[in-house]
CSV table of C-alpha atoms in Angstrom, one decimal:
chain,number,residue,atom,x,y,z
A,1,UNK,CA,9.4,-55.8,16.3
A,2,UNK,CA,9.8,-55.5,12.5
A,3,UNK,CA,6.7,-56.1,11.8
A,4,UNK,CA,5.5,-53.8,14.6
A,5,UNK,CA,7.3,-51.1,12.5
A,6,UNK,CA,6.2,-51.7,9.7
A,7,UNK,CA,2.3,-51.5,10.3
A,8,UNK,CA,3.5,-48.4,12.4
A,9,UNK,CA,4.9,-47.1,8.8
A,10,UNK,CA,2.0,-48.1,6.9
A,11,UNK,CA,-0.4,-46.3,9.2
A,12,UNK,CA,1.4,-43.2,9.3
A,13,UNK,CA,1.1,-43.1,5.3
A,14,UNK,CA,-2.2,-44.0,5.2
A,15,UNK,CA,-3.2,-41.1,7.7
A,16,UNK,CA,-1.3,-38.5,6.1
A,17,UNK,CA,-2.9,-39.3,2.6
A,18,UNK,CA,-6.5,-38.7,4.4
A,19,UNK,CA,-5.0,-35.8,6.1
A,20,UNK,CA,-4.5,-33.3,2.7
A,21,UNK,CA,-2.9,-30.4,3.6
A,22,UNK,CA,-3.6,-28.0,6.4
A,23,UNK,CA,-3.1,-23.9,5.9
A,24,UNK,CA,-3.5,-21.2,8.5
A,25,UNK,CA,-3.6,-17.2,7.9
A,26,UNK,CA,-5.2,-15.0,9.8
A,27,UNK,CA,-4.6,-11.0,11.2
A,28,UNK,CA,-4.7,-9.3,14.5
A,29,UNK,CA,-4.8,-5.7,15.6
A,30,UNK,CA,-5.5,-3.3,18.3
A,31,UNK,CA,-6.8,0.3,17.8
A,32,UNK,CA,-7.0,3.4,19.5
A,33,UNK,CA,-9.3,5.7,18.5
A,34,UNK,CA,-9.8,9.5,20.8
A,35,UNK,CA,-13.6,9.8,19.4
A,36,UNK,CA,-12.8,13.5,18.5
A,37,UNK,CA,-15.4,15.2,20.9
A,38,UNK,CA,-16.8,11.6,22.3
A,39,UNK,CA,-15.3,8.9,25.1
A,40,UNK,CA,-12.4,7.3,23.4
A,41,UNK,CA,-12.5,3.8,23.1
A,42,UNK,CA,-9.8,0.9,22.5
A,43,UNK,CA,-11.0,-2.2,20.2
A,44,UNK,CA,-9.5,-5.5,19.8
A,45,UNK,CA,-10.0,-7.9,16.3
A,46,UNK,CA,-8.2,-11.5,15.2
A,47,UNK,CA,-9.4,-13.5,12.4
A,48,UNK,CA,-8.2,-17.3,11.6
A,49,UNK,CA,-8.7,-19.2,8.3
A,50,UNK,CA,-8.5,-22.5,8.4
A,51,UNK,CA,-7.8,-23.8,4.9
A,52,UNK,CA,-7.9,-27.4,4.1
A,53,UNK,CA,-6.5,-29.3,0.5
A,54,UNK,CA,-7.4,-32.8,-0.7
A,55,UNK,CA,-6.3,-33.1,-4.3
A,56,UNK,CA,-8.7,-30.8,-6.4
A,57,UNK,CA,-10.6,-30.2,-3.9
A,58,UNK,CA,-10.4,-27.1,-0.6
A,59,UNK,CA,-12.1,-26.6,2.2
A,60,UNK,CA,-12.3,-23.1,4.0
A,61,UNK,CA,-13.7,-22.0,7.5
A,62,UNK,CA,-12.8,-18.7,8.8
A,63,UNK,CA,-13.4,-17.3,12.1
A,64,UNK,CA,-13.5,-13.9,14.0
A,65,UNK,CA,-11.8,-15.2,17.1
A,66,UNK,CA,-11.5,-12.1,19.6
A,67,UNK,CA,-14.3,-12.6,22.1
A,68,UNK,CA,-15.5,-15.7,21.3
A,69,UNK,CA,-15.2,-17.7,18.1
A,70,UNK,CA,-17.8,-16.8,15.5
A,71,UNK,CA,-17.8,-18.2,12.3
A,72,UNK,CA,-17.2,-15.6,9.3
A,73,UNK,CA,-17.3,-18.1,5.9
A,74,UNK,CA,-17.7,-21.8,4.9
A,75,UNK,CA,-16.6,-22.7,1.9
A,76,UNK,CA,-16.3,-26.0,0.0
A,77,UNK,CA,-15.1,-25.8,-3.7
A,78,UNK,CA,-14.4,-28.8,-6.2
A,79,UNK,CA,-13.7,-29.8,-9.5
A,80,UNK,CA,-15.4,-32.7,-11.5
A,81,UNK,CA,-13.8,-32.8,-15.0
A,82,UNK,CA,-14.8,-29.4,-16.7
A,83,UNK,CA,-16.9,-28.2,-13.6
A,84,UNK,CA,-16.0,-26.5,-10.8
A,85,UNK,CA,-18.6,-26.8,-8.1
A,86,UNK,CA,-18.4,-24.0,-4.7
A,87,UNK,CA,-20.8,-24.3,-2.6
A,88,UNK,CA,-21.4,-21.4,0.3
A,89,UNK,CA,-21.9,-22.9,3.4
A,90,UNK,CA,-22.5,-20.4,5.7
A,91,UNK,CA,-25.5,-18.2,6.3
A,92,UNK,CA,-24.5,-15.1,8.1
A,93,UNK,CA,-26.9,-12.1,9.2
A,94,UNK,CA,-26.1,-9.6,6.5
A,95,UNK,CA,-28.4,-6.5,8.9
A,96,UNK,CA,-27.3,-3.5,10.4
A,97,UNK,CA,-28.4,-1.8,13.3
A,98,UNK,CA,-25.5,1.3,12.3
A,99,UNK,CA,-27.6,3.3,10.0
A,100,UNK,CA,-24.9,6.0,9.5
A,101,UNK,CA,-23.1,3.2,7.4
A,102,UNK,CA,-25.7,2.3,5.4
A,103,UNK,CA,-26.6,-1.4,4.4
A,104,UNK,CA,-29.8,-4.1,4.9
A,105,UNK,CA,-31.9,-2.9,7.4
A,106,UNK,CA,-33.0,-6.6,7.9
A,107,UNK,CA,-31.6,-10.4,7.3
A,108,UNK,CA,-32.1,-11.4,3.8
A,109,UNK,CA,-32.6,-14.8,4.6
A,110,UNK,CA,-31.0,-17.5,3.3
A,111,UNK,CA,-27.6,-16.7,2.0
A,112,UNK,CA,-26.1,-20.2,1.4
A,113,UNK,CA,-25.6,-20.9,-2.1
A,114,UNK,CA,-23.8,-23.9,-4.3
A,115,UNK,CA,-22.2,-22.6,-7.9
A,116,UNK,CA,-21.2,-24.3,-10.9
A,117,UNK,CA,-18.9,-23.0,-13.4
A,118,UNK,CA,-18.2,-25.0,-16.9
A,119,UNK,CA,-14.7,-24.5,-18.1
A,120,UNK,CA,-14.7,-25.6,-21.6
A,121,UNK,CA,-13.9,-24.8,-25.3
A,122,UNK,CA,-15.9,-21.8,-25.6
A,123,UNK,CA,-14.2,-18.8,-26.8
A,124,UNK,CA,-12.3,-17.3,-24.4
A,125,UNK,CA,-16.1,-17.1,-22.2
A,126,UNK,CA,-17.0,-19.3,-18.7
A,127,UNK,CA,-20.4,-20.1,-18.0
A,128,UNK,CA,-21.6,-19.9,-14.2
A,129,UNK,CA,-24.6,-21.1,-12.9
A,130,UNK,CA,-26.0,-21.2,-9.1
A,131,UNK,CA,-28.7,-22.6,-7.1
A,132,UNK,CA,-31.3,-19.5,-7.6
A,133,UNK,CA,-31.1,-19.8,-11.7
A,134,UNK,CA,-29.0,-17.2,-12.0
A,135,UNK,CA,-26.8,-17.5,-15.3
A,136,UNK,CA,-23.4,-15.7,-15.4
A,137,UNK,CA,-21.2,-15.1,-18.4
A,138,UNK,CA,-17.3,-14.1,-18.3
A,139,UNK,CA,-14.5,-13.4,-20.6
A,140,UNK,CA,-12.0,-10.7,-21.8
A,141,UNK,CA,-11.9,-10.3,-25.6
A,142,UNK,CA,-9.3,-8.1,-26.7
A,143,UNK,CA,-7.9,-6.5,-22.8
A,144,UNK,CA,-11.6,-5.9,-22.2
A,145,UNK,CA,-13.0,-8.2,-19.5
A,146,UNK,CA,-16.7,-8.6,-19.4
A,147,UNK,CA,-19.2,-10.6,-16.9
A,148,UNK,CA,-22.8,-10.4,-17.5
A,149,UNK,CA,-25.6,-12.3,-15.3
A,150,UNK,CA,-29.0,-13.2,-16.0
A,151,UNK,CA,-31.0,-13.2,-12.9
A,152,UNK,CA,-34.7,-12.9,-12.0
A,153,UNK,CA,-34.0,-9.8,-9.8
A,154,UNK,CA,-32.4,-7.8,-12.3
A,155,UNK,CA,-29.9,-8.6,-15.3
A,156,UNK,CA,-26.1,-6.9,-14.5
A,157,UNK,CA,-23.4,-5.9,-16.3
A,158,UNK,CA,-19.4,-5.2,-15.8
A,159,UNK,CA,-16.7,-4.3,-17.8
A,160,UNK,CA,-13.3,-3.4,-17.4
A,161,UNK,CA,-10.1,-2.2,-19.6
A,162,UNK,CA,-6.6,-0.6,-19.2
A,163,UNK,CA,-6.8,2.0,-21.9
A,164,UNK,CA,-4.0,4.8,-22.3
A,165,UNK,CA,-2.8,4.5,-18.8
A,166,UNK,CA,-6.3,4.4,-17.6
A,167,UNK,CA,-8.2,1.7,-15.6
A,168,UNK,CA,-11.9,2.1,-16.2
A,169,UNK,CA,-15.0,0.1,-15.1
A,170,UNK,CA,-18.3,0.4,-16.0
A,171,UNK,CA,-21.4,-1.4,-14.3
A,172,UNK,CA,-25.1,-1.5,-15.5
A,173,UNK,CA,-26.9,-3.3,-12.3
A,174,UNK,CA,-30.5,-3.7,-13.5
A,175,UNK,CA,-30.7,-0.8,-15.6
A,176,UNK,CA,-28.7,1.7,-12.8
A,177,UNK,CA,-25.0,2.6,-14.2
A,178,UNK,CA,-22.1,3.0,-12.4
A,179,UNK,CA,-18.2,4.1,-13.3
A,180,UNK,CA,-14.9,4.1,-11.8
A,181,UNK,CA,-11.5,5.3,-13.3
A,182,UNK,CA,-8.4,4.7,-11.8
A,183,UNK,CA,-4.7,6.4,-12.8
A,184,UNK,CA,-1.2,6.9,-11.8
A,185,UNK,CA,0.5,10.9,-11.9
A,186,UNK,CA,3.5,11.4,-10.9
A,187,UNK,CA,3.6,8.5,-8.4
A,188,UNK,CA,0.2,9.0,-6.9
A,189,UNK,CA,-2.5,6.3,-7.6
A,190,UNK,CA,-5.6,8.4,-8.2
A,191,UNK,CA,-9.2,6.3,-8.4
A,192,UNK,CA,-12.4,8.4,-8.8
A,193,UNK,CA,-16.0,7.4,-8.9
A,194,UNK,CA,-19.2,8.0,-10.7
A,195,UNK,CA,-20.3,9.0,-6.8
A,196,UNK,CA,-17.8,11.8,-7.2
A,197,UNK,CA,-15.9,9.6,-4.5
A,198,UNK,CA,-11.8,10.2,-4.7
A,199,UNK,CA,-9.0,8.7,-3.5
A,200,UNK,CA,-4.8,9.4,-3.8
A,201,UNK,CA,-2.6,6.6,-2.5
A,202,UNK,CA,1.3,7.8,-2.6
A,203,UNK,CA,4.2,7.0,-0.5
A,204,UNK,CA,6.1,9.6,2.0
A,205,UNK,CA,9.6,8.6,3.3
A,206,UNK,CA,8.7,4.8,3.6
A,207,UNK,CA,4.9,5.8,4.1
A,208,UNK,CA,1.9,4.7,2.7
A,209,UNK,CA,-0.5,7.5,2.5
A,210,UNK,CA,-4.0,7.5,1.5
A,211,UNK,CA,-6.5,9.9,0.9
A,212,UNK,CA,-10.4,9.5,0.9
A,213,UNK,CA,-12.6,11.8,0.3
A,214,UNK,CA,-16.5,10.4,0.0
A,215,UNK,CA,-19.0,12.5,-1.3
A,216,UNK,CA,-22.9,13.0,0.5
A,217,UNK,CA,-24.5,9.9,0.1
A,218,UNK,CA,-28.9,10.6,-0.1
A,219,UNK,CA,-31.1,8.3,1.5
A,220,UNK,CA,-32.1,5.4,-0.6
A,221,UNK,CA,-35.3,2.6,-0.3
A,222,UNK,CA,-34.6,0.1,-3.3
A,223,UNK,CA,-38.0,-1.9,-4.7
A,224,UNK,CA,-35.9,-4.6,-5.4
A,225,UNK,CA,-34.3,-5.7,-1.2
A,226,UNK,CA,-33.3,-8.8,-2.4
A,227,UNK,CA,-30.1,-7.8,-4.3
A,228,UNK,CA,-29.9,-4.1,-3.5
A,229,UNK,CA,-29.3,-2.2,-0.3
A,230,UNK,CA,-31.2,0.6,1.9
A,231,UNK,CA,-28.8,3.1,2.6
A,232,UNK,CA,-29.1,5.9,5.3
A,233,UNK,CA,-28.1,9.9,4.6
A,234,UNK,CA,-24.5,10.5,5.5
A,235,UNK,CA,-22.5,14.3,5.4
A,236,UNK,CA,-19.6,14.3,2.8
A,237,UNK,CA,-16.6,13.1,5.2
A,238,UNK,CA,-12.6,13.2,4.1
A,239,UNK,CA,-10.3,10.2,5.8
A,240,UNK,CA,-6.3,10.7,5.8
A,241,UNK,CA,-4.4,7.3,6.5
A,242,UNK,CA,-0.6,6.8,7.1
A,243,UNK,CA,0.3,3.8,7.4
A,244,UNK,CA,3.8,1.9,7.6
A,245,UNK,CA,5.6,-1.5,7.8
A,246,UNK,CA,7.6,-2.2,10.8
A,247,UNK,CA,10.9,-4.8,10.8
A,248,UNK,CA,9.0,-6.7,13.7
A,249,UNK,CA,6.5,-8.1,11.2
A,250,UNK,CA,3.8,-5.8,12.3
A,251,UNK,CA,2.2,-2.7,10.7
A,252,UNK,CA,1.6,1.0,12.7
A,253,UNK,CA,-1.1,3.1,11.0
A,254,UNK,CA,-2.5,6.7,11.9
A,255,UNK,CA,-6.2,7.7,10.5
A,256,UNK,CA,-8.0,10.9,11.0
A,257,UNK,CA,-11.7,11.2,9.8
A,258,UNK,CA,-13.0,14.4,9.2
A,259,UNK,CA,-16.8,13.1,10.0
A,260,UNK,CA,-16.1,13.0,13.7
A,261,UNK,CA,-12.7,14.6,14.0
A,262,UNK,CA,-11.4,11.3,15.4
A,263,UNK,CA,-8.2,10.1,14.9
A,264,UNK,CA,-7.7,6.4,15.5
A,265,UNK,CA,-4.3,4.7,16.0
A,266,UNK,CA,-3.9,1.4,15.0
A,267,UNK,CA,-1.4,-1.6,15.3
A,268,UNK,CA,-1.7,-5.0,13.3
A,269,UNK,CA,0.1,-8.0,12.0
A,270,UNK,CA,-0.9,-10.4,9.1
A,271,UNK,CA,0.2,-14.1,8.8
C-alpha cells in the first residue's frame, strides 16, 4: 500500500509539472437594439480565452462561442535568452461584406506570422523582426516613445508624448500623416483626431458617459491593399453611450446612434 501511495504521489507531481498553469477570461452580453425606423433585433455574443503557462513560455486560443465555436486568435509566444519569439497562428478572413463600415473588401491571404524581438543592451531601443522582413524599431527617449518599421510596403512612423497635460500622437504610414490629441477639462476626457473625429468621456451620478461624434468619412481605393484598407462613404454620425456597473458583477449600457436613430440596450459581464 505504501508504495502504492507513493507512485500515486509521484505521478500526481509529475503531471502537474507538465500541466503549467491554466487561465480562463472571457465576456458575455445580450443587446437590444429598436433599429430606429427598421425591425428591431435582439443579438447574443460570448468569447472564451483559454490561456495556457509553462515557464517562459504562453499559449493563447480564443474563441467566439455563441453559436458555435469559432476560433478568434492563436497565439504562441516564448523567450530564448535575449529573444522573444510570438508566433501568430491563426489565419482569420479579414473581408467585409458591410460596406457602410468600411474595411477589406477581400481576404488578404495569409495572415499568420512568427516575430522576433531582441531585448538587449541597446539604448533604451528594441529591435523586432517578423517573417515578411519587416524591421521594427522601439524606444522612448526622454517621455517621447517612438516605433518606426521598415517594410517593403511602405516605411511607418509613431510617436507619442504627455506634454503640458496633453497626450499627442503622431503617425506617418508610408508617407500619409495622421494625429490624435487627447486632454482632461474639468473632469471630461476629451480625444480629438486629425479626421476631425471627437470624443468626451465623463461620469454622471455613478455613470459613465461617452460621446462620439465621427466626422464624413470619403470613399477611399488604396494602391497599396496589402497594408491599407478600402473604405466605403459613410454620413457624419454622433453616438451617446451611458453605461454603468451593477453590484451583481454585470454591466447595463444604453447607446443611441444618430446614423439610424437606433438605440440599442445592452447587458454584459466580463470574467
Amino acid at each position: 500500500m505504501k508504495k502504492l501511495i507513493a507512485l500515486f504521489a509521484t505521478t500526481a507531481v509529475a503531471s502537474g509539472s507538465a500541466m503549467g498553469a491554466i487561465a480562463l477570461s472571457g465576456t458575455a452580453s445580450v443587446s437590444y437594439d429598436d433599429k430606429g425606423a427598421a425591425a428591431s433585433a435582439t443579438t447574443y455574443d460570448a468569447d472564451l480565452t483559454v490561456t495556457g503557462t509553462a515557464g517562459a513560455t504562453t499559449f493563447t486560443q480564443s474563441m467566439d462561442i455563441d453559436t458555435a465555436v469559432g476560433v478568434t486568435a492563436t497565439t504562441l509566444a516564448t523567450t530564448v535568452g535575449p529573444l522573444t519569439v510570438s508566433a501568430d497562428m491563426y489565419d482569420e478572413d479579414d473581408s467585409t461584406t458591410v460596406t457602410t463600415t468600411g474595411g477589406r473588401k477581400t481576404d488578404s491571404g495569409d495572415n499568420r506570422s512568427v516575430t522576433v524581438s531582441l531585448d538587449a543592451p541597446l539604448g533604451d531601443a528594441t529591435i523586432g523582426l517578423n517573417d515578411g522582413g519587416d524591421v521594427t524599431v522601439t524606444g522612448t527617449f526622454s517621455g517621447v516613445t517612438v516605433a518606426h518599421t521598415l517594410s517593403d510596403d511602405g516605411d511607418s512612423t509613431t510617436g507619442s508624448a504627455s506634454i503640458a497635460g496633453m497626450d499627442i500622437s503622431l503617425t506617418n504610414d508610408d508617407g500619409s500623416t495622421t494625429w490624435t490629441l487627447g486632454t482632461t477639462v474639468a473632469g471630461t476626457a476629451v480625444t480629438l483626431d486629425s479626421d476631425a473625429n471627437v470624443t468626451a468621456t465623463f461620469g454622471v451620478t455613478g455613470n459613465t458617459v461617452v460621446v462620439t461624434h465621427t466626422s464624413e468619412r470619403a470613399a477611399t481605393t488604396p494602391t497599396n491593399t496589402n497594408t491599407h484598407w478600402n473604405t466605403s462613404q459613410k454620413d457624419a454620425f454622433t453616438t451617446i453611450a451611458v453605461s454603468r456597473d451593477l453590484t451583481s458583477g454585470a454591466a447595463i449600457s444604453a447607446t443611441y446612434d444618430s446614423f439610424d436613430d437606433a438605440l440599442t440596450l445592452k447587458a454584459s459581464v466580463a470574467f
